[in-house]
PDB file of C-alpha atoms in Angstrom:
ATOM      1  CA  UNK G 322       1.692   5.232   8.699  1.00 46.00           C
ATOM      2  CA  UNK G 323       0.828   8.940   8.155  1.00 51.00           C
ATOM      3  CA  UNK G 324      -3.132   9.345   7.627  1.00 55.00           C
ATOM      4  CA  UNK G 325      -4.036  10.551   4.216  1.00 59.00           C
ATOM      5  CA  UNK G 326      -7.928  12.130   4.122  1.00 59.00           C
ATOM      6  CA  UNK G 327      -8.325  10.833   0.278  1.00 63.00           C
ATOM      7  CA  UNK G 328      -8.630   7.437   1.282  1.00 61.00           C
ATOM      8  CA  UNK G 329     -11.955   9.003   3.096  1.00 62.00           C
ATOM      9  CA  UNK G 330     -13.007  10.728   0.248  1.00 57.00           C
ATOM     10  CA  UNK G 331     -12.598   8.018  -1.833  1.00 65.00           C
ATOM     11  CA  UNK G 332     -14.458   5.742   0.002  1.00 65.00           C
ATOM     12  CA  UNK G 333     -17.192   8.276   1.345  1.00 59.00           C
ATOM     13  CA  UNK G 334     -18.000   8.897  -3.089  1.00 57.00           C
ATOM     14  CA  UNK G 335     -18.287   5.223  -3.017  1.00 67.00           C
ATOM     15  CA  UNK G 336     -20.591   4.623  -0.220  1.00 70.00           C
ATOM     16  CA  UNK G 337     -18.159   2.368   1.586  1.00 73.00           C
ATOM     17  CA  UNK G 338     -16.036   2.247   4.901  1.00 73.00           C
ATOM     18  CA  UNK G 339     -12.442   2.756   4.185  1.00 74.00           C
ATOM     19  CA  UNK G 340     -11.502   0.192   6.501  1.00 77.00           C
ATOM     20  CA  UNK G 341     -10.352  -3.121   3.943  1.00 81.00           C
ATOM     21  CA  UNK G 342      -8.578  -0.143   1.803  1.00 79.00           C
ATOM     22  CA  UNK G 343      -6.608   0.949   4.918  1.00 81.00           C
ATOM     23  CA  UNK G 344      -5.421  -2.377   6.047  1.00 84.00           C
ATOM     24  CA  UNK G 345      -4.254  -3.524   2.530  1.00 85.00           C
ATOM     25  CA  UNK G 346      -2.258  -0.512   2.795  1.00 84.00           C
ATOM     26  CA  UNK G 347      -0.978  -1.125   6.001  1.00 86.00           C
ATOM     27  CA  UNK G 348      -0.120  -4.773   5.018  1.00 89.00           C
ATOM     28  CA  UNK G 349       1.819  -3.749   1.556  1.00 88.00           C
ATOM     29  CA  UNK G 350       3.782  -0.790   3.715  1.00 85.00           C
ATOM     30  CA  UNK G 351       4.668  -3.387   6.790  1.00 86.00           C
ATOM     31  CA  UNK G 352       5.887  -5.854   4.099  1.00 86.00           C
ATOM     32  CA  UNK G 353       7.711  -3.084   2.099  1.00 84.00           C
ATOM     33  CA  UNK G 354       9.327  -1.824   4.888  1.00 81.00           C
ATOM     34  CA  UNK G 355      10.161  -5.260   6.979  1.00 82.00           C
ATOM     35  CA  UNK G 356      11.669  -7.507   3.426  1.00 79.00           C
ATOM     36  CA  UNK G 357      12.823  -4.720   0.976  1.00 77.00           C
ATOM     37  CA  UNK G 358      16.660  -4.633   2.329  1.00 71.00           C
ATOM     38  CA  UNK G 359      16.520  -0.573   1.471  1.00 66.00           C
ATOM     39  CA  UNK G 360      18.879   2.084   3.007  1.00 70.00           C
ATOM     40  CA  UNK G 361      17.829   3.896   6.047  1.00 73.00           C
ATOM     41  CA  UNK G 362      16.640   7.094   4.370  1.00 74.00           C
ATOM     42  CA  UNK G 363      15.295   5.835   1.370  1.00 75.00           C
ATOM     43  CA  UNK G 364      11.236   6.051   1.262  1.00 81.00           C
ATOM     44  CA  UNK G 365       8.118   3.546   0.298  1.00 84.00           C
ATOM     45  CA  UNK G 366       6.009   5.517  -2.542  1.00 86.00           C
ATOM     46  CA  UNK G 367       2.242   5.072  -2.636  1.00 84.00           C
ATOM     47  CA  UNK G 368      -0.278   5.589  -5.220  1.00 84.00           C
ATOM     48  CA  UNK G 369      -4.353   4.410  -5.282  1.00 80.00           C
ATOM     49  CA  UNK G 370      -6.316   5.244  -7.826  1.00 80.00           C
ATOM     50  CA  UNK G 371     -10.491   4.489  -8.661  1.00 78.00           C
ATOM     51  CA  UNK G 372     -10.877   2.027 -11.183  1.00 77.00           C
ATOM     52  CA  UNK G 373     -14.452   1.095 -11.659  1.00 75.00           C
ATOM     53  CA  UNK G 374     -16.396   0.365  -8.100  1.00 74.00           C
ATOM     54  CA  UNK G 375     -12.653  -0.683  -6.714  1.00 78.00           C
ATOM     55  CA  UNK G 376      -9.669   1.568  -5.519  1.00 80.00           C
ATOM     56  CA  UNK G 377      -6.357  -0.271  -7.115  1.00 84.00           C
ATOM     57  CA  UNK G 378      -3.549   0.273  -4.252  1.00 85.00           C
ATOM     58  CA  UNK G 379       0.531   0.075  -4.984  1.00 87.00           C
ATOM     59  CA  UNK G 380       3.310  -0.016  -2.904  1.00 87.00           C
ATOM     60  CA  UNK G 381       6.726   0.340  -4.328  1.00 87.00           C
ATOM     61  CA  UNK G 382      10.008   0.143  -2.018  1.00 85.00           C
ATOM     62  CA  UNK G 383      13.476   1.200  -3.171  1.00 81.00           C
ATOM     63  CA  UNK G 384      15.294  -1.895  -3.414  1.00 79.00           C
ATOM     64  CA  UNK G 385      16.785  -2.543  -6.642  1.00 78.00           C
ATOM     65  CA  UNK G 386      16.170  -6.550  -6.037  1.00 78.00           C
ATOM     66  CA  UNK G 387      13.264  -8.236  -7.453  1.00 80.00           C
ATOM     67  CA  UNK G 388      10.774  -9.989  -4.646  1.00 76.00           C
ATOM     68  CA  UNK G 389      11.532 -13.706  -4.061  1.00 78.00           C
ATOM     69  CA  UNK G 390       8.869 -15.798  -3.962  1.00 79.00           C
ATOM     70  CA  UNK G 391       8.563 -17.854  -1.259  1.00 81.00           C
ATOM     71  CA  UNK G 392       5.902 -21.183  -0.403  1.00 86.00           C
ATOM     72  CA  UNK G 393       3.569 -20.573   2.043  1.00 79.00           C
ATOM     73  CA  UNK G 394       3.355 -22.554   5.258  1.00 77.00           C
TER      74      UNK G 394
END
């Protein structure tokens, strides 16, 4: 995962440790890149925004299939 320094920033203007924004990250990436049945080449886009005292985080692959949802063991 490359390091972005906004995730600092964003964090640091909040008073808090990035840490729980980083590993939901890292989570949504691992799962977009280990289930989304994409083309080698084809890339995972990113985008966090602030949104009240929270930092709302998306992951998008570049499968053209629709997650299925599966029950958890």
């Amino acid at each position: 995962m490359r390091s972005d320094g906004s995730w600092r920033l964003i964090a640091v203007a909040r008073g808090a440790s990035p840490a729980p924004a980083l590993l939901v990250l890292s989570e949504l990436l691992t799962n977009a890149i280990c289930h989304a049945r994409v083309s080698p080449g084809r890339q995972v886009e990113t985008r966090y925004r602030c949104i009240g005292d929270g930092v709302r985080i998306e992951v998008h692959d570049a499968s053209d299939e629709r997650p299925i949802l599966s029950v958890a063991r």
